[in-house]
mmCIF file of C-alpha atoms and ligand atoms in Angstrom:
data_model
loop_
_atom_site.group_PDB
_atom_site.id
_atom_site.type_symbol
_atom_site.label_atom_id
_atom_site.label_comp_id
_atom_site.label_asym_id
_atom_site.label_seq_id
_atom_site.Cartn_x
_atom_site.Cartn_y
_atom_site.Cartn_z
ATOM 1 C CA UNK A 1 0.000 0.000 0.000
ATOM 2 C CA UNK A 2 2.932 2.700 1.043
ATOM 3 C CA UNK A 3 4.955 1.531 -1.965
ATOM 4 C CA UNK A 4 1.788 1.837 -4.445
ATOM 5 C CA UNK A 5 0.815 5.602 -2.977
ATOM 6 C CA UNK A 6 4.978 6.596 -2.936
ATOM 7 C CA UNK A 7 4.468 5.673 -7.018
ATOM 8 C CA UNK A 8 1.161 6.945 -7.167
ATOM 9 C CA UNK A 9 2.421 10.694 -5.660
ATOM 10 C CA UNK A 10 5.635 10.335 -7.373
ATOM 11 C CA UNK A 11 2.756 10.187 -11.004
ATOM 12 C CA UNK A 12 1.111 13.035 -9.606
ATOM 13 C CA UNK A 13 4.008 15.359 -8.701
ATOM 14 C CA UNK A 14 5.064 14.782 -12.951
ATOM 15 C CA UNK A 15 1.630 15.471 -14.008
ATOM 16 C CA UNK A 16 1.217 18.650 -12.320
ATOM 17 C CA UNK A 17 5.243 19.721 -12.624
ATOM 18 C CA UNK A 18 4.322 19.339 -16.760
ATOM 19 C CA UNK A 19 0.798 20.807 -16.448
ATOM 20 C CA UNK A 20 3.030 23.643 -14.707
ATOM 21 C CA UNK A 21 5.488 24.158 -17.190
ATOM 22 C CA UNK A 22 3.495 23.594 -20.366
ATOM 23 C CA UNK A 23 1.162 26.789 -18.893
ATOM 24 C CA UNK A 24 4.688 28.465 -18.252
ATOM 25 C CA UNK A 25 5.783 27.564 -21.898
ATOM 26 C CA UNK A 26 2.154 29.182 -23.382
ATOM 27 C CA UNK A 27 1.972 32.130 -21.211
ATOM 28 C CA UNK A 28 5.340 33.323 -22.497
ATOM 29 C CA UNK A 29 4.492 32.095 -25.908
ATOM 30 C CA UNK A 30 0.944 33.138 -26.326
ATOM 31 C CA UNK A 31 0.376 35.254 -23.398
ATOM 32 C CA UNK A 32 -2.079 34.867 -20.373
ATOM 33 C CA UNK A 33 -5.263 35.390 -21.759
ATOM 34 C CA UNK A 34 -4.614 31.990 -24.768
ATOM 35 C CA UNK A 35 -3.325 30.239 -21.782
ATOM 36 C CA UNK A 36 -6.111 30.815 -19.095
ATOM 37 C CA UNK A 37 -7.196 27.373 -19.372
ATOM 38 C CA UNK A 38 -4.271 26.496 -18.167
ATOM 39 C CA UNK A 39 -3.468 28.521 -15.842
ATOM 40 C CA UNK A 40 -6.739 27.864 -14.207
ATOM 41 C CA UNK A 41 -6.051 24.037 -14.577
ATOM 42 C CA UNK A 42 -3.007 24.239 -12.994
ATOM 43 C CA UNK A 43 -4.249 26.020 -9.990
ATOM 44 C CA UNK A 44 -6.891 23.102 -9.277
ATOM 45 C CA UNK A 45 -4.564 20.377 -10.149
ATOM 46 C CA UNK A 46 -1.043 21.594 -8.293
ATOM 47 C CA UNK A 47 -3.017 21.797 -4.476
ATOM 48 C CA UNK A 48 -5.123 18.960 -5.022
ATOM 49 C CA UNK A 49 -2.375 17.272 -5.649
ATOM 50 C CA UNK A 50 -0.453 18.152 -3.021
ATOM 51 C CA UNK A 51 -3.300 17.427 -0.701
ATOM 52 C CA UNK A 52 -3.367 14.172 -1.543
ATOM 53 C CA UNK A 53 0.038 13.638 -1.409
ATOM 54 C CA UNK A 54 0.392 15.063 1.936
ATOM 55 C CA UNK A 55 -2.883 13.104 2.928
ATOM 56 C CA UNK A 56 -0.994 9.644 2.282
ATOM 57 C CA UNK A 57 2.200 11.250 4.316
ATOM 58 C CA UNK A 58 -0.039 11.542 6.862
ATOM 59 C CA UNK A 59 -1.316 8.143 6.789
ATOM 60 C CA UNK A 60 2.150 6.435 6.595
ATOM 61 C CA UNK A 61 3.033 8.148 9.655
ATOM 62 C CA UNK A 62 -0.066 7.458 11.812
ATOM 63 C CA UNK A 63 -1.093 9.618 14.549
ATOM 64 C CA UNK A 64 2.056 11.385 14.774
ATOM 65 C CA UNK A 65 1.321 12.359 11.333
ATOM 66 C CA UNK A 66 -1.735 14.817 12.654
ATOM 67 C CA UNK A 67 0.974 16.271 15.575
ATOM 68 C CA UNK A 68 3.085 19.048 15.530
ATOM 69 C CA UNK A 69 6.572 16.939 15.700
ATOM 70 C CA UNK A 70 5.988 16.563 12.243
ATOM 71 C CA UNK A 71 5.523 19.261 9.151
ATOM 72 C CA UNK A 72 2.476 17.284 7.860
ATOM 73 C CA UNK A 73 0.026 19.074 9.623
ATOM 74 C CA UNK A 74 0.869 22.539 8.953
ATOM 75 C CA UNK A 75 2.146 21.723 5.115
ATOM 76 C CA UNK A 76 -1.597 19.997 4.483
ATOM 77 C CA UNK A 77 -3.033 23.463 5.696
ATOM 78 C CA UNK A 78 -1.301 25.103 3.898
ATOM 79 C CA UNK A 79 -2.077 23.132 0.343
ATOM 80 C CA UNK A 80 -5.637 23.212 1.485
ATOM 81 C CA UNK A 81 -5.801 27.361 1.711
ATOM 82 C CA UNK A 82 -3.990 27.023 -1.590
ATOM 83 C CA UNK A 83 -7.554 25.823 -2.979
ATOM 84 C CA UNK A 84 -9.335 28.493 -2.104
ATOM 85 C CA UNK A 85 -7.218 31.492 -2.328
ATOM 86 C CA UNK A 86 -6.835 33.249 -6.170
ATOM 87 C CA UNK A 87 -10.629 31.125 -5.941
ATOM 88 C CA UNK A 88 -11.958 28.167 -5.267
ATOM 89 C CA UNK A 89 -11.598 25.045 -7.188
ATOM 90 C CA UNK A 90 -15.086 25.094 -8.544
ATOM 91 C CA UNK A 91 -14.535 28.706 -10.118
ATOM 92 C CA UNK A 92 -11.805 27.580 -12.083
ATOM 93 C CA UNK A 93 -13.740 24.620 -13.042
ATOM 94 C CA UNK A 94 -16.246 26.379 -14.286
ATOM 95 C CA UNK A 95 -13.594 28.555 -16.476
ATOM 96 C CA UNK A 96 -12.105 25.313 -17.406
ATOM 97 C CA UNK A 97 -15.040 23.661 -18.895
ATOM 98 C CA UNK A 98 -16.763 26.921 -20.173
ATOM 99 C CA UNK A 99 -13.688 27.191 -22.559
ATOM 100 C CA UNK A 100 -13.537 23.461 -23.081
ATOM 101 C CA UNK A 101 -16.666 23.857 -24.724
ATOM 102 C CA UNK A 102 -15.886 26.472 -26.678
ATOM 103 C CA UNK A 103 -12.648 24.854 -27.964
ATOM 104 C CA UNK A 104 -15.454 22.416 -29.446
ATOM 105 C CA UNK A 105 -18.330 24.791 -30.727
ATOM 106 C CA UNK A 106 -18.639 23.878 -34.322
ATOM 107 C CA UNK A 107 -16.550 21.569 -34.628
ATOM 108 C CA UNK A 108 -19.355 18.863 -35.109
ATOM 109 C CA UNK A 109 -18.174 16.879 -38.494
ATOM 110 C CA UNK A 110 -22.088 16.122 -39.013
ATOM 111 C CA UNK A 111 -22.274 19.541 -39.599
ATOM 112 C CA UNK A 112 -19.065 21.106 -40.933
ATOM 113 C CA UNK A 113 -18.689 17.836 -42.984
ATOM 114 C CA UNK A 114 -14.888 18.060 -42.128
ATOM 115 C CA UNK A 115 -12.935 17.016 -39.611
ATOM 116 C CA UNK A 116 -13.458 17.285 -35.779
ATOM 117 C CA UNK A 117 -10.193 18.546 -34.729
ATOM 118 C CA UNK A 118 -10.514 20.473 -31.977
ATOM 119 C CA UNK A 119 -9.949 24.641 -32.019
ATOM 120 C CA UNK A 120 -7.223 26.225 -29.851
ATOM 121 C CA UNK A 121 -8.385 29.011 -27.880
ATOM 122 C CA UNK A 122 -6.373 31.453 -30.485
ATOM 123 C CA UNK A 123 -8.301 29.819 -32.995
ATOM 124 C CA UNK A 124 -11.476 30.304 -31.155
ATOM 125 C CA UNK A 125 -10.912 34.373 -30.856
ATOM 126 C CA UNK A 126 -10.013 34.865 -34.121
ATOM 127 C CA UNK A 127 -12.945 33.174 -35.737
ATOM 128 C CA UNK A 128 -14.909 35.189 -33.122
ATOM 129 C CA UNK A 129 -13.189 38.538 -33.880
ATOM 130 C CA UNK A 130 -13.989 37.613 -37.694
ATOM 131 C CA UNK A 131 -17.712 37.594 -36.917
ATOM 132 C CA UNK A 132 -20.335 34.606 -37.777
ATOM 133 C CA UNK A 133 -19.995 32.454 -40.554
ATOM 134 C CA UNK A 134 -16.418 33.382 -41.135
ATOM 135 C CA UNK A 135 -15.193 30.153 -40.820
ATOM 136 C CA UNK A 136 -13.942 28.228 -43.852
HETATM 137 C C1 FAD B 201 -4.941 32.158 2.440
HETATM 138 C C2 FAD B 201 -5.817 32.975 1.578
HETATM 139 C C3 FAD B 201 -5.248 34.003 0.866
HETATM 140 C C4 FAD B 201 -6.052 34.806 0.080
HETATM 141 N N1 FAD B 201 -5.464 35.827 -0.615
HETATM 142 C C5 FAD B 201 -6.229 36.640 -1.332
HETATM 143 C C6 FAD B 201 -5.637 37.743 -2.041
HETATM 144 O O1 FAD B 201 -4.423 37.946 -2.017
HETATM 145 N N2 FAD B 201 -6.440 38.581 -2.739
HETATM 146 C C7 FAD B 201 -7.792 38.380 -2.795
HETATM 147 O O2 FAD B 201 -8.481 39.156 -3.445
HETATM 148 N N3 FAD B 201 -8.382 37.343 -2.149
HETATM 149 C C8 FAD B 201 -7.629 36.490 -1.406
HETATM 150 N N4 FAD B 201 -8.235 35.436 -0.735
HETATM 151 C C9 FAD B 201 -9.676 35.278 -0.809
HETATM 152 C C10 FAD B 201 -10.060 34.135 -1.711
HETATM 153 O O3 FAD B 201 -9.950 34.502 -3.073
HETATM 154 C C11 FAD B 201 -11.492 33.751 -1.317
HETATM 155 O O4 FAD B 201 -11.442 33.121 -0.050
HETATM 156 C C12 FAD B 201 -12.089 32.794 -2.337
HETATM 157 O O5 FAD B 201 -12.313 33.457 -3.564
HETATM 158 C C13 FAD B 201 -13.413 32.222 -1.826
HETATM 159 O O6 FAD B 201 -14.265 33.280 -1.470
HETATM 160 P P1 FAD B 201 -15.009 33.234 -0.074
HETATM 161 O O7 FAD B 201 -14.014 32.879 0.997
HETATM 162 O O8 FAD B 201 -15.800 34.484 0.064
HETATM 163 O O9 FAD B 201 -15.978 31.990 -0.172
HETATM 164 P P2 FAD B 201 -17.295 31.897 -1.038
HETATM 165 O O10 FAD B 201 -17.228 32.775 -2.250
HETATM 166 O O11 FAD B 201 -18.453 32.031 -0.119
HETATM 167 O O12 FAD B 201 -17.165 30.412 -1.540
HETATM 168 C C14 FAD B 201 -17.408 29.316 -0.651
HETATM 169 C C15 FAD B 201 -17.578 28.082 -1.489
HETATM 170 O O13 FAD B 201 -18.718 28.231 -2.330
HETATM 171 C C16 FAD B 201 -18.478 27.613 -3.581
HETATM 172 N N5 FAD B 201 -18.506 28.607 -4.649
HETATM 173 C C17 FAD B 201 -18.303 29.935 -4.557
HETATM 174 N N6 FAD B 201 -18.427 30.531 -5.755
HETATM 175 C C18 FAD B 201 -18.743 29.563 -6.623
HETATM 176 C C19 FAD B 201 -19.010 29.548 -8.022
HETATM 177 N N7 FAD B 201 -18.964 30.659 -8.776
HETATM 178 N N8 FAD B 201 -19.285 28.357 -8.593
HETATM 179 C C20 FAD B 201 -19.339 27.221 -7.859
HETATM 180 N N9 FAD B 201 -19.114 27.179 -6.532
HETATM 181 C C21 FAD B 201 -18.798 28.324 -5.919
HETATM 182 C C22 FAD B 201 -17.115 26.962 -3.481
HETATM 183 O O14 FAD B 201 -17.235 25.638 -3.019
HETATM 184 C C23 FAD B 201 -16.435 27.796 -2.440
HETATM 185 O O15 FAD B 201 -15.346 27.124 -1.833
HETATM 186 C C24 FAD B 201 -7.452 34.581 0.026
HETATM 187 C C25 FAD B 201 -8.004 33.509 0.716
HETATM 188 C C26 FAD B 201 -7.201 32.706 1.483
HETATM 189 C C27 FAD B 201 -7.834 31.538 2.233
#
């Protein structure tokens, strides 16, 4: 069980250490505002993730895991505030998907009779700033 969540965390750490620098890599490529689906996923996935990490610390180490001879306490409450300041998970969700979608909108193949590769948000704004049925 301790060996599965050590492999487990060290999985999770990765993910959100790429999810990190791939919205690094876009905001200095593309800027903030084409990257603030990522930013916004990062800042859901990086403190749930260390919650959960931290959580399994916690476990491995028992009660003394809850105490304050150990850092596991205080770095749990920390991660925790970490998904609610900047806003809570759910606000960011809601960004998240909201753009999700829009990566998506008319992108149907039943009804562009093309392909259903989906839009990057750059993509998205520049068909909007073109105005409706601008899209070849
Ligand atoms: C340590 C810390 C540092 C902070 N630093 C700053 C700072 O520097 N600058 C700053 O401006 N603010 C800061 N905040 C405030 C932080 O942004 C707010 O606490 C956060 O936005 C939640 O607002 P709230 O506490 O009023 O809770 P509420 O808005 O009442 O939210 C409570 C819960 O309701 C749900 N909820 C709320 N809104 C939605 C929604 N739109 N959709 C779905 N569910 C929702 C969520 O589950 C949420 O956790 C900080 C907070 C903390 C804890």
């Amino acid at each position: 069980m301790t060996l599965e969540r050590i492999a487990k965390s060290r999985i999770l750490i990765d993910q959100s250490r790429l999810l990190t620098l791939n919205a690094a890599w876009m905001m200095d490529t593309v800027g903030n505002k084409v990257a603030r689906s990522e930013i916004a996923m990062i800042k859901v996935a990086a403190p749930e993730m260390a919650c959960q990490v931290i959580d399994w610390a916690m476990q491995v180490f028992g009660g003394g895991g809850t105490n304050n001879d150990y850092f596991l306490g205080s770095a749990y409450a920390t991660a925790r505030l970490l998904r609610l300041a900047d806003g809570p998970d759910e606000v960011h969700r809601n960004q998240i998907a909201r753009l999700e979608l829009r990566r998506h909108r008319g992108t149907d193949p039943a009804q562009t009779g093309g392909g259903a590769a989906v839009l990057t948000l750059r993509e998205v704004e520049e068909i909007g700033a073109a105005g409706p049925g601008r899209r070849s």
